[in-house]
mmCIF file of C-alpha atoms in Angstrom:
data_model
loop_
_atom_site.group_PDB
_atom_site.id
_atom_site.type_symbol
_atom_site.label_atom_id
_atom_site.label_comp_id
_atom_site.label_asym_id
_atom_site.label_seq_id
_atom_site.Cartn_x
_atom_site.Cartn_y
_atom_site.Cartn_z
ATOM 1 C CA UNK A 9 0.000 0.000 0.000
ATOM 2 C CA UNK A 10 1.197 3.487 -0.806
ATOM 3 C CA UNK A 11 0.747 6.474 1.472
ATOM 4 C CA UNK A 12 -2.813 7.837 1.469
ATOM 5 C CA UNK A 13 -4.393 10.550 3.588
ATOM 6 C CA UNK A 14 -8.124 10.948 4.113
ATOM 7 C CA UNK A 15 -7.987 14.715 4.105
ATOM 8 C CA UNK A 16 -10.355 17.634 4.596
ATOM 9 C CA UNK A 17 -8.742 20.735 3.099
ATOM 10 C CA UNK A 18 -10.565 23.139 5.450
ATOM 11 C CA UNK A 19 -9.348 21.314 8.585
ATOM 12 C CA UNK A 20 -6.203 22.829 10.123
ATOM 13 C CA UNK A 21 -5.191 19.506 11.706
ATOM 14 C CA UNK A 22 -5.528 17.744 8.372
ATOM 15 C CA UNK A 23 -3.462 20.428 6.626
ATOM 16 C CA UNK A 24 -0.791 20.180 9.357
ATOM 17 C CA UNK A 25 -0.535 16.393 8.952
ATOM 18 C CA UNK A 26 -0.324 16.655 5.161
ATOM 19 C CA UNK A 27 2.459 19.233 5.501
ATOM 20 C CA UNK A 28 4.321 16.957 7.961
ATOM 21 C CA UNK A 29 4.134 14.074 5.483
ATOM 22 C CA UNK A 30 5.450 16.238 2.669
ATOM 23 C CA UNK A 31 8.199 17.650 4.898
ATOM 24 C CA UNK A 32 9.277 14.042 5.529
ATOM 25 C CA UNK A 33 9.570 13.514 1.767
ATOM 26 C CA UNK A 34 6.299 11.600 1.450
ATOM 27 C CA UNK A 35 3.951 12.533 -1.376
ATOM 28 C CA UNK A 36 0.749 10.780 -0.320
ATOM 29 C CA UNK A 37 -2.337 10.251 -2.402
ATOM 30 C CA UNK A 38 -4.600 12.970 -1.047
ATOM 31 C CA UNK A 39 -8.201 11.864 -0.838
ATOM 32 C CA UNK A 40 -10.718 14.548 0.022
ATOM 33 C CA UNK A 41 -12.976 12.081 1.763
ATOM 34 C CA UNK A 42 -15.903 14.505 1.771
ATOM 35 C CA UNK A 43 -15.802 14.940 -2.018
ATOM 36 C CA UNK A 44 -14.950 11.258 -2.607
ATOM 37 C CA UNK A 45 -16.504 9.394 0.338
ATOM 38 C CA UNK A 46 -15.253 5.941 1.269
ATOM 39 C CA UNK A 47 -17.673 3.067 0.803
ATOM 40 C CA UNK A 48 -18.837 0.942 3.709
ATOM 41 C CA UNK A 49 -16.220 -1.610 2.660
ATOM 42 C CA UNK A 50 -13.465 0.995 2.712
ATOM 43 C CA UNK A 51 -14.557 2.182 6.159
ATOM 44 C CA UNK A 52 -14.464 -1.436 7.383
ATOM 45 C CA UNK A 53 -11.000 -1.911 5.881
ATOM 46 C CA UNK A 54 -9.798 1.320 7.516
ATOM 47 C CA UNK A 55 -11.112 0.224 10.911
ATOM 48 C CA UNK A 56 -9.360 -3.140 10.539
ATOM 49 C CA UNK A 57 -5.989 -1.609 9.712
ATOM 50 C CA UNK A 58 -6.408 1.052 12.411
ATOM 51 C CA UNK A 59 -7.333 -1.636 14.936
ATOM 52 C CA UNK A 60 -10.287 0.331 16.316
ATOM 53 C CA UNK A 61 -14.045 -0.046 16.452
ATOM 54 C CA UNK A 62 -16.468 2.158 14.546
ATOM 55 C CA UNK A 63 -17.044 4.451 17.550
ATOM 56 C CA UNK A 64 -13.323 5.246 17.518
ATOM 57 C CA UNK A 65 -13.588 6.767 14.046
ATOM 58 C CA UNK A 66 -16.779 8.786 14.522
ATOM 59 C CA UNK A 67 -16.505 12.551 14.708
ATOM 60 C CA UNK A 68 -19.089 14.241 16.880
ATOM 61 C CA UNK A 69 -18.210 17.928 16.640
ATOM 62 C CA UNK A 70 -19.718 19.766 13.681
ATOM 63 C CA UNK A 71 -21.548 16.710 12.364
ATOM 64 C CA UNK A 72 -25.092 15.286 12.397
ATOM 65 C CA UNK A 73 -24.021 12.832 15.132
ATOM 66 C CA UNK A 74 -26.737 13.895 17.594
ATOM 67 C CA UNK A 75 -29.435 14.397 14.961
ATOM 68 C CA UNK A 76 -28.861 10.868 13.642
ATOM 69 C CA UNK A 77 -29.019 9.375 17.144
ATOM 70 C CA UNK A 78 -25.542 7.880 16.838
ATOM 71 C CA UNK A 79 -24.864 8.205 20.556
ATOM 72 C CA UNK A 80 -27.217 5.275 21.184
ATOM 73 C CA UNK A 81 -24.973 2.602 22.755
ATOM 74 C CA UNK A 82 -27.188 -0.089 21.243
ATOM 75 C CA UNK A 83 -26.171 0.790 17.690
ATOM 76 C CA UNK A 84 -23.992 -1.820 16.029
ATOM 77 C CA UNK A 85 -20.731 -1.151 14.240
ATOM 78 C CA UNK A 86 -22.611 -1.972 11.018
ATOM 79 C CA UNK A 87 -25.068 0.879 11.679
ATOM 80 C CA UNK A 88 -22.242 3.298 12.490
ATOM 81 C CA UNK A 89 -20.258 2.281 9.410
ATOM 82 C CA UNK A 90 -23.335 2.784 7.230
ATOM 83 C CA UNK A 91 -23.814 6.249 8.753
ATOM 84 C CA UNK A 92 -20.165 7.190 8.073
ATOM 85 C CA UNK A 93 -20.435 6.036 4.458
ATOM 86 C CA UNK A 94 -23.676 7.988 3.986
ATOM 87 C CA UNK A 95 -22.396 11.079 5.846
ATOM 88 C CA UNK A 96 -18.591 11.183 5.470
ATOM 89 C CA UNK A 97 -18.401 14.305 7.646
ATOM 90 C CA UNK A 98 -18.890 11.808 10.508
ATOM 91 C CA UNK A 99 -15.434 10.333 9.858
ATOM 92 C CA UNK A 100 -12.787 11.747 12.195
ATOM 93 C CA UNK A 101 -9.807 13.170 10.388
ATOM 94 C CA UNK A 102 -7.178 12.931 9.220
ATOM 95 C CA UNK A 103 -6.517 9.250 8.699
ATOM 96 C CA UNK A 104 -3.149 8.323 7.200
ATOM 97 C CA UNK A 105 -2.500 4.934 5.616
ATOM 98 C CA UNK A 106 1.080 3.793 5.052
ATOM 99 C CA UNK A 107 2.768 0.683 3.680
ATOM 100 C CA UNK A 108 3.078 -0.587 7.271
ATOM 101 C CA UNK A 109 -0.010 0.490 9.187
ATOM 102 C CA UNK A 110 -2.314 3.428 9.546
ATOM 103 C CA UNK A 111 -3.152 6.008 12.168
ATOM 104 C CA UNK A 112 -5.932 8.405 13.041
ATOM 105 C CA UNK A 113 -3.905 11.563 13.585
ATOM 106 C CA UNK A 114 -5.604 12.801 16.737
ATOM 107 C CA UNK A 115 -3.458 14.230 18.157
ATOM 108 C CA UNK A 116 -1.835 15.370 14.927
ATOM 109 C CA UNK A 117 1.679 14.494 16.111
ATOM 110 C CA UNK A 118 0.816 10.796 15.840
ATOM 111 C CA UNK A 119 1.798 11.070 12.182
ATOM 112 C CA UNK A 120 5.472 11.199 13.232
ATOM 113 C CA UNK A 121 5.243 7.728 14.790
ATOM 114 C CA UNK A 122 3.770 6.361 11.552
ATOM 115 C CA UNK A 123 6.501 8.020 9.504
ATOM 116 C CA UNK A 124 9.191 6.515 11.738
ATOM 117 C CA UNK A 125 7.539 3.082 11.751
ATOM 118 C CA UNK A 126 7.644 3.093 7.972
ATOM 119 C CA UNK A 127 11.278 4.170 7.782
ATOM 120 C CA UNK A 128 10.452 7.429 6.049
ATOM 121 C CA UNK A 129 11.594 10.926 6.902
ATOM 122 C CA UNK A 130 12.791 11.966 10.309
ATOM 123 C CA UNK A 131 10.587 11.366 13.348
ATOM 124 C CA UNK A 132 10.117 14.299 15.699
#
């Protein structure tokens, strides 16, 4: 797998992470995940490589999280994944995929661990 970032251009954290990747000499595929939303299958694959459950990838702030009733603890991962695919703004950002792993960059500095783990750039 090549380097890919699920990016939202208006998000300062996402822009910071993209700049850190480029500063490390990495030219990732930049996927504006709002304009080109991941499918349910891609969300599932992302969760598997991230090693987290669906609730770990859901963004609450500035999204229809409350309106959609996604805080209901009885909702399955399948229901949450379907909601993220239908409303990509619900996906926390940025997510960076690398040849050896992936990371949700919250906090943003987590990208440096991924860079180091993949033998690219200089970790900070």
